[in-house]
Coordinates of C-alpha atoms in Angstrom, one line a residue:
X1 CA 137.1 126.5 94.1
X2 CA 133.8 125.5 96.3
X3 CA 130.5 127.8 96.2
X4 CA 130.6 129.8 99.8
X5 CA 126.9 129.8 99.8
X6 CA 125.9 126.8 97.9
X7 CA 127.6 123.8 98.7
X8 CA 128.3 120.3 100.9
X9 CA 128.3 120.8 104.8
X10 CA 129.8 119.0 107.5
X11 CA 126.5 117.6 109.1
X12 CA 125.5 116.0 106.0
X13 CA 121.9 115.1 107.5
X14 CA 121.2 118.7 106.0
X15 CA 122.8 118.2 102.3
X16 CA 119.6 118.6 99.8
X17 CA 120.1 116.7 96.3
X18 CA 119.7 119.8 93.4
X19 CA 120.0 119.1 89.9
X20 CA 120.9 115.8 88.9
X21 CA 121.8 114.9 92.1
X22 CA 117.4 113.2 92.5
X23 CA 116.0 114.8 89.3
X24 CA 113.9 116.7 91.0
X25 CA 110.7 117.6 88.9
X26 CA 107.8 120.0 88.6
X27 CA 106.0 118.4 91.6
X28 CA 109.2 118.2 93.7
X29 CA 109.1 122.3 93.6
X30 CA 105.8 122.7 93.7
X31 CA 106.0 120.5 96.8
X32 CA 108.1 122.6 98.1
X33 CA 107.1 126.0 97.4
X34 CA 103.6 124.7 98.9
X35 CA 105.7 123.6 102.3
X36 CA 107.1 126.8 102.5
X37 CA 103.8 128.7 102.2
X38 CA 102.0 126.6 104.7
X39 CA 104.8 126.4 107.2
X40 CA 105.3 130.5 107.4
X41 CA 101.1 130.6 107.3
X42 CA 101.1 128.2 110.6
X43 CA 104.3 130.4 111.9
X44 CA 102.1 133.5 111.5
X45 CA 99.1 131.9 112.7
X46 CA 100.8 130.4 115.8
X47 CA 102.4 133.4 117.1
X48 CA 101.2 135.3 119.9
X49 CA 104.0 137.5 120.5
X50 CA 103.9 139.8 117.5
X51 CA 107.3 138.5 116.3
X52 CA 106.0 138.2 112.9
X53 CA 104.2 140.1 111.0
X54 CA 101.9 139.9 108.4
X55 CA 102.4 142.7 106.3
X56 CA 106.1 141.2 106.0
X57 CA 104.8 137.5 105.4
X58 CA 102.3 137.8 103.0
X59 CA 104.2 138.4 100.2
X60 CA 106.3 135.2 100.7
X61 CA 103.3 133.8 101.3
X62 CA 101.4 134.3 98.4
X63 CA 104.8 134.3 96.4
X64 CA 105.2 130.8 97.3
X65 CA 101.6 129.7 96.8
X66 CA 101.2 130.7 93.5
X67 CA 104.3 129.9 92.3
X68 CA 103.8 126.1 93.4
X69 CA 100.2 126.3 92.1
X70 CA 101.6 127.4 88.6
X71 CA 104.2 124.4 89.0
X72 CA 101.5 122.0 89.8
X73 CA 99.4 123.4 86.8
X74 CA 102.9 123.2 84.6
X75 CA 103.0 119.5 86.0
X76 CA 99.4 118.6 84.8
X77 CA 100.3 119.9 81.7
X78 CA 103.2 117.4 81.2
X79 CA 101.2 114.5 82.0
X80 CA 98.0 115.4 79.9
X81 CA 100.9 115.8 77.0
X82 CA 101.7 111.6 78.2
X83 CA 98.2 110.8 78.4
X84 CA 97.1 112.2 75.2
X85 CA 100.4 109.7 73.4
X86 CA 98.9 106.7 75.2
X87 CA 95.5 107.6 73.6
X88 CA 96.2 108.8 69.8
X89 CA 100.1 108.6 69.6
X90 CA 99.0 110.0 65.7
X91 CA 98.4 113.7 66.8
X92 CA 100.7 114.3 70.0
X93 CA 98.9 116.9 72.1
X94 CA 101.4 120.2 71.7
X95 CA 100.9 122.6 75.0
X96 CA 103.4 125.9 75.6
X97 CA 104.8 126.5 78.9
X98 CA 104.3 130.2 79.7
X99 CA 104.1 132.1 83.5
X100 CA 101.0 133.6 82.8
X101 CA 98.7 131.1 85.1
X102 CA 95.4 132.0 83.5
X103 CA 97.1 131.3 80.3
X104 CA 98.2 128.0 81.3
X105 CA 95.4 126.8 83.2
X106 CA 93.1 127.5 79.7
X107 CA 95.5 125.5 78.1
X108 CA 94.9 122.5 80.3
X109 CA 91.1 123.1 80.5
X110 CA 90.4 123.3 76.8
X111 CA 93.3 120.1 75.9
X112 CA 91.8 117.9 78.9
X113 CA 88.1 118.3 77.2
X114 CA 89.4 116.8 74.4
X115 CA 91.4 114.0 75.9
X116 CA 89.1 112.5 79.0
X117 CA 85.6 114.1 80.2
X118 CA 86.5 112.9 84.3
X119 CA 88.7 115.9 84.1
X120 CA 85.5 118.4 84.1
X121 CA 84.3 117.8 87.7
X122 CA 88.3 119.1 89.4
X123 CA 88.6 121.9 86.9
X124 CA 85.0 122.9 87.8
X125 CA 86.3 123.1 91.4
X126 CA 89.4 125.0 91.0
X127 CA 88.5 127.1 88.0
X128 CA 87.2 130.2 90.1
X129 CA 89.8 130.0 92.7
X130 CA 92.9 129.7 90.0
X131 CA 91.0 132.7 87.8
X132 CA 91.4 134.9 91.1
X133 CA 94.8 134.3 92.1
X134 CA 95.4 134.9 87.6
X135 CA 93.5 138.6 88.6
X136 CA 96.3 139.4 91.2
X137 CA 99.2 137.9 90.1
X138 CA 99.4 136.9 86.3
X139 CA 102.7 136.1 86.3
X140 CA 104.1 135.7 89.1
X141 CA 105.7 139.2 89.9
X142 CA 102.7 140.9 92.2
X143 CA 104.2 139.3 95.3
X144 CA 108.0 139.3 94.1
X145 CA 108.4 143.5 94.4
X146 CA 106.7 146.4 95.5
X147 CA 105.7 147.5 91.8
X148 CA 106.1 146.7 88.6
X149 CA 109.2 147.1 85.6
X150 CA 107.5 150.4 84.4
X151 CA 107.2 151.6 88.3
X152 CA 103.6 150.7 89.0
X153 CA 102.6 150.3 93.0
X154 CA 101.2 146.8 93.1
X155 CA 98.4 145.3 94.8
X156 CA 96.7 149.6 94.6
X157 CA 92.9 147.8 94.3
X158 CA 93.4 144.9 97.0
X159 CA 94.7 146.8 100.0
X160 CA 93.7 143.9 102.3
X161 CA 94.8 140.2 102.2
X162 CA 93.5 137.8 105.5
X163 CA 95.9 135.1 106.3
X164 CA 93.5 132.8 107.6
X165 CA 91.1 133.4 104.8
X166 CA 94.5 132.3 102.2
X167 CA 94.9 129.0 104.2
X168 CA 91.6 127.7 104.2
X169 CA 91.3 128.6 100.2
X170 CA 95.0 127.7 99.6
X171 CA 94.3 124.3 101.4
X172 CA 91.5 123.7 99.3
X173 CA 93.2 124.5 96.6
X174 CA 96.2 122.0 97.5
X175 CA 93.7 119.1 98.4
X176 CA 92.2 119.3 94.8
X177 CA 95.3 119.9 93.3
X178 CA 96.8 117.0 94.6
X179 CA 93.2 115.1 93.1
X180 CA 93.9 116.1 89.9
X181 CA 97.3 114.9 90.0
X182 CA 96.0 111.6 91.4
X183 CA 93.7 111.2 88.3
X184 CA 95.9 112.1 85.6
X185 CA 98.3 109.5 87.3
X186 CA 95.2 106.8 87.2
X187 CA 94.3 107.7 83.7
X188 CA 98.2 107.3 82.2
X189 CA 97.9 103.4 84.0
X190 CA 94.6 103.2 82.5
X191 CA 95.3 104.0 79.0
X192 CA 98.5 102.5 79.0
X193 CA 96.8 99.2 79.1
X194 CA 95.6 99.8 75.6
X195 CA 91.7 99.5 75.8
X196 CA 90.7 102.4 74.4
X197 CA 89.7 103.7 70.8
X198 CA 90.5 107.4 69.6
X199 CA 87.2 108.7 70.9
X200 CA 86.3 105.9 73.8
X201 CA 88.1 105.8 77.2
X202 CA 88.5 102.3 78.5
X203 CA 85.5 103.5 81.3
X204 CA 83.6 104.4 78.2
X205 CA 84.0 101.1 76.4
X206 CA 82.7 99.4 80.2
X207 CA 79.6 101.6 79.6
X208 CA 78.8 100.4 76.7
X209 CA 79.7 96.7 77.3
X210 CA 76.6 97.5 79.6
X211 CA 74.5 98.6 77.4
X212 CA 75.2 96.0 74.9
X213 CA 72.5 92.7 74.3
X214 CA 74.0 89.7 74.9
X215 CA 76.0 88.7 72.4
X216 CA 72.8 85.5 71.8
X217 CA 70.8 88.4 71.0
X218 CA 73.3 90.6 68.5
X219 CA 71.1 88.9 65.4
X220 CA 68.2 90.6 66.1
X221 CA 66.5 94.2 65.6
X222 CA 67.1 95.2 69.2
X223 CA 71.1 95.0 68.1
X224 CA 71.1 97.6 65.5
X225 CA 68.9 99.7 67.5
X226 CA 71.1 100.0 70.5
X227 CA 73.9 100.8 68.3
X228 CA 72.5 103.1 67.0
X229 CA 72.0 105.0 70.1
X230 CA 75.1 104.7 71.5
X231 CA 76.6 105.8 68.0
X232 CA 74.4 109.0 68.8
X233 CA 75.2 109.2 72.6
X234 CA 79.0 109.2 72.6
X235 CA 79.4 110.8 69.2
X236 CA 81.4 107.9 67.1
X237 CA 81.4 106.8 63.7
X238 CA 80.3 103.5 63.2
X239 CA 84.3 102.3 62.3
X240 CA 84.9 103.1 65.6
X241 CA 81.9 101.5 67.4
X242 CA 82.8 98.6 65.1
X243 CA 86.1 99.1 67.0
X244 CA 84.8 99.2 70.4
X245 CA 82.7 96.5 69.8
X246 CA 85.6 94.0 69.1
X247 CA 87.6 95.4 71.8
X248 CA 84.6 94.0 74.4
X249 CA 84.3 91.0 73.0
X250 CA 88.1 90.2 73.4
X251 CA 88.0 91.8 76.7
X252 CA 87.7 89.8 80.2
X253 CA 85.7 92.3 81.9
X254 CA 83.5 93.8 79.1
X255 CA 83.0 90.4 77.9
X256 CA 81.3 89.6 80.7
X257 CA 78.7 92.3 80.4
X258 CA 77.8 90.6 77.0
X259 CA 77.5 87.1 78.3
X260 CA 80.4 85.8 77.1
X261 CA 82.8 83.7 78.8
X262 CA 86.8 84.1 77.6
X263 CA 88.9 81.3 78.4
X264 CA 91.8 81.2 80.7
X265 CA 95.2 81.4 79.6
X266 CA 97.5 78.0 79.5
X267 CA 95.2 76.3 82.5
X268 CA 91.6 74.5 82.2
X269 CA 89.2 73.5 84.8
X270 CA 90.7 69.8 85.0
X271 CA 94.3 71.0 85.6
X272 CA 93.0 73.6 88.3
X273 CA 90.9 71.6 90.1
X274 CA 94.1 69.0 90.6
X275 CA 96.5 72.2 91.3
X276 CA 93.7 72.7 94.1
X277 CA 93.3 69.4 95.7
X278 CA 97.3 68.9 95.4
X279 CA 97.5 72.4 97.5
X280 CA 95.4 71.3 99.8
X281 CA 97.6 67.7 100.7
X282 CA 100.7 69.9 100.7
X283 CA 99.1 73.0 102.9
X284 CA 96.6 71.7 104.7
X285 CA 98.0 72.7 108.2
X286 CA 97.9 76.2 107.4
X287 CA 94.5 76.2 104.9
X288 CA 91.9 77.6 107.4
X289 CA 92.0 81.8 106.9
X290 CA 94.9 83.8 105.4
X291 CA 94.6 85.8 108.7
X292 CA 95.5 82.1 110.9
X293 CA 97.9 81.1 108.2
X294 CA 100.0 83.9 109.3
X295 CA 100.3 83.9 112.7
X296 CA 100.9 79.6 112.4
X297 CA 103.9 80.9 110.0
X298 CA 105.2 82.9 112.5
X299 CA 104.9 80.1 115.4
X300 CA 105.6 77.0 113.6
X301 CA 108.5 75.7 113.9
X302 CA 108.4 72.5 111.8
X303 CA 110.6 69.0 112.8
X304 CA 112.6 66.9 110.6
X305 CA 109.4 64.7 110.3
X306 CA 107.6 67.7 109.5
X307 CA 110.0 68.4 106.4
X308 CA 110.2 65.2 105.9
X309 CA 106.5 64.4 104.7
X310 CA 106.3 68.0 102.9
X311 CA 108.9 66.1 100.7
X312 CA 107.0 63.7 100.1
X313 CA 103.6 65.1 99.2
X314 CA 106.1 67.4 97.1
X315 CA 107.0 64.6 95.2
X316 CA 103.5 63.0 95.2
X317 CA 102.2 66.5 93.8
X318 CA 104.9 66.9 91.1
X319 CA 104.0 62.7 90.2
X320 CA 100.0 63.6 90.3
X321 CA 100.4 66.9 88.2
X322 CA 103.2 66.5 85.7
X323 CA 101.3 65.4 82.7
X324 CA 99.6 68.8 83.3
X325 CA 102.6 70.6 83.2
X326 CA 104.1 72.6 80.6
X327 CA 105.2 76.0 79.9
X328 CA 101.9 77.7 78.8
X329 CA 100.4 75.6 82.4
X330 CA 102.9 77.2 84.8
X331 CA 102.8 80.3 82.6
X332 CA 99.2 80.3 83.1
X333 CA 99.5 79.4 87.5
X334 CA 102.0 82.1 87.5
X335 CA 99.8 84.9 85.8
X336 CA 96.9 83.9 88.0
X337 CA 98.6 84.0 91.4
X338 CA 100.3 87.3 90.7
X339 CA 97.2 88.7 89.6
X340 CA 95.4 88.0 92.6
X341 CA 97.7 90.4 94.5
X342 CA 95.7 93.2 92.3
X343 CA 93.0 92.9 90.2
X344 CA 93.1 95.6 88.9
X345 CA 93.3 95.2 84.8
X346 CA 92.6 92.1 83.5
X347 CA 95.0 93.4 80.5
X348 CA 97.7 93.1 83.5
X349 CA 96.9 89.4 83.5
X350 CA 97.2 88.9 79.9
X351 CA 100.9 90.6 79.5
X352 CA 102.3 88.6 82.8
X353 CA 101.1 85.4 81.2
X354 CA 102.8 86.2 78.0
X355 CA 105.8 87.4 79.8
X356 CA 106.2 83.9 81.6
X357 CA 106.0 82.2 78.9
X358 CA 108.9 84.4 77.1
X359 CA 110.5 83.7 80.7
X360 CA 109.9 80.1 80.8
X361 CA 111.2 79.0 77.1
X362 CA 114.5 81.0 77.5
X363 CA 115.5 79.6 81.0
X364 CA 114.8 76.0 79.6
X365 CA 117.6 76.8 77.5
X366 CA 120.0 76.8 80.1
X367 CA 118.3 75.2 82.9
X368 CA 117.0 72.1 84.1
X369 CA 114.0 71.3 86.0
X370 CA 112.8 74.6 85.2
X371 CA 109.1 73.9 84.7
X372 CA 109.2 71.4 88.2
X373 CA 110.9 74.8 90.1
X374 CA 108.2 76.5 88.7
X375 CA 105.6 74.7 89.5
X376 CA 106.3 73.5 92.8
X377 CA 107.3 76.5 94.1
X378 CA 103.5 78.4 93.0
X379 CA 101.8 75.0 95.2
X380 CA 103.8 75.0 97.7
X381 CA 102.7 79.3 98.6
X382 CA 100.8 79.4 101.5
X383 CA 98.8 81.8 99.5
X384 CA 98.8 80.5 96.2
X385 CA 95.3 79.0 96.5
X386 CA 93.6 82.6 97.4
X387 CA 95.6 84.1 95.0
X388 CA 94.8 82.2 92.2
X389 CA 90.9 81.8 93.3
X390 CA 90.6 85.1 93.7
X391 CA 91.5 85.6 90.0
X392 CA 89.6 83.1 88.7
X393 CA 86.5 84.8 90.2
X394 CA 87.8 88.0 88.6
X395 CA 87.9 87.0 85.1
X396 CA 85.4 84.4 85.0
X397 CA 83.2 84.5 88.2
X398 CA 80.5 82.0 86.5

């Protein structure tokens, strides 16, 4: 037999997914215990007539407030626990769910210390104003009844609670809230890439690529010296500057801070420069600005002719370039264009080009032609000359 109160409807436009149905997470409630705050605070606040209250709305108010603030914290602590894998998968960091919020929110301060030092400057903000709402409501039953499970009046020492006071603070709150959730997000992609040591972030390991010699140099006195310091400076053993160290020289952008210059994956200067001047034959109607080649996309309507000779300097490209081609080559284009979209992390780069190649070799298997596709289809992109340009400039931009 159906739920009377919870259930389907006929004007489905108002069915909302629970459960399974959308997995909804520790965001998607705090989401919306923060909507319901904020949309009874600009009910209150909107009102003229007296219909509401606000000795009857605050405690839905601040019920809903705090609860999605503890969600939110709940949430951060789920994602340090998935950063802290990516950095030392060794010693998993443990945390304990509990609804005290003070409780919690030491928990994350003290474990995000030890994971990543950007965390400092949010908790700095919201420290004070999470510490007060822990003073009134430690766990989350101040706002749910008029007193307590041993019959103690609540809220006796507050007496007065300003609506528009709460929405500025709880706004603020929000906003930086929804920061640190941001960064935790940014540092899970960062360390996922891999470029990081137990004690080093990958932003740490850039530092010190800039405070490296150049590698010409890494023979003298002034070497050891500035090791030395670092070693000092960001607390490591020498095993896992040692460790660092390699990790720049292998690195596309921390190499360059040491005056190296890493070579490209599967393409060299000879077989780029004839990928560009074979682009330019095939696309040179549309090669002024991106911001032209779009709008001649959407106006040109090309005749048989047209097709015609784009055949042919399809198959004068493919005859110029195919003692270029081969699967680490196209592998190599491929990489390189699809970078440019981004460039982001070079380590992005790296794992596309070894993913084409994986791609490549078991197509070949079953397909023929494979490598011509490939190939023509990355020339023939009316972007494919940017792309790849810009990526070159990325990873080697002398």
């Amino acid at each position: 037999m159906s739920n009377l109160v919870f259930g389907n409807g006929p004007n489905t436009i108002h069915n909302a997914c629970v459960g399974n149905n959308g997995m909804p997470d520790y965001m998607s409630f705090a989401r919306g215990y923060s909507t319901s705050a904020n949309a009874l605070i600009e009910l209150y606040l909107s009102d003229h007539s007296g219909k509401y209250h606000q000795d009857d709305l605050i405690y839905p108010i601040c019920f809903n407030m705090r609860h999605s603030i503890e969600l939110r914290i709940k949430n951060q602590l789920l994602l340090l626990q998935q950063l802290s894998r990516l950095k030392d998968q060794s010693s998993p960091l443990e945390i304990e769910m509990d609804h005290g919020i003070n409780k919690i929110w030491g928990t994350f301060k003290t474990k995000s210390a030890s994971v990543d030092k950007r965390y400092y400057e949010l908790i700095t903000l919201l420290d004070r104003y999470i510490t007060d709402i822990g003073k009134i409501d430690p766990r989350g039953q101040t706002f749910r009844y008029p007193e307590s499970n041993i019959k103690i009046r609540h809220l006796t020492e507050v007496r007065i609670i300003n609506i528009e006071r709460l929405n500025h603070a709880f706004t603020y709150i929000e906003e930086r809230m929804d920061e640190l959730n941001m960064l935790s997000e940014n540092l899970i992609e960062e360390y996922s890439k891999g470029s990081c040591t137990q004690k080093l972030s990958r932003q740490d390991i850039m530092q010190i690529s800039m405070c490296l010699p150049s590698i010409d140099s890494w023979n003298e006195d002034c070497f050891t010296i500035q090791k030395e310091i670092l070693r000092t400076e960001y607390s490591i053993s020498n095993r896992e500057l040692i460790r660092c160290i390699n990790i720049i020289k292998e690195h596309y952008e921390f190499s360059l801070n040491i005056g190296m210059d890493l070579d490209l994956l599967g393409v060299t200067e000879e077989s780029l420069e004839a990928f560009y001047s074979s682009w330019h034959e095939i696309n040179m109607d549309y090669s002024n600005t991106p911001e032209q080649s779009i709008g001649m996309i959407k106006t040109y309507m090309p005749s048989l002719d047209d097709l015609r000779k784009h055949d042919e300097l399809k198959t004068k490209a493919w005859r110029d370039n195919q003692h270029l081609v081969t699967v680490e080559y196209v592998s190599g284009l491929r990489a390189l264009f699809d970078f440019g979209y981004n460039l982001k992390y070079s380590e992005d780069y790296i794992r596309d080009y070894y993913s084409n190649i994986k791609e490549l070799n078991a197509r070949q298997k079953t397909e023929r032609g494979v490598l011509k596709e490939e190939f023509l289809d990355i020339l023939t992109k009316i972007n494919g000359l940017e792309n790849i340009k810009k990526s070159t400039n990325f990873l080697k931009p002398y």
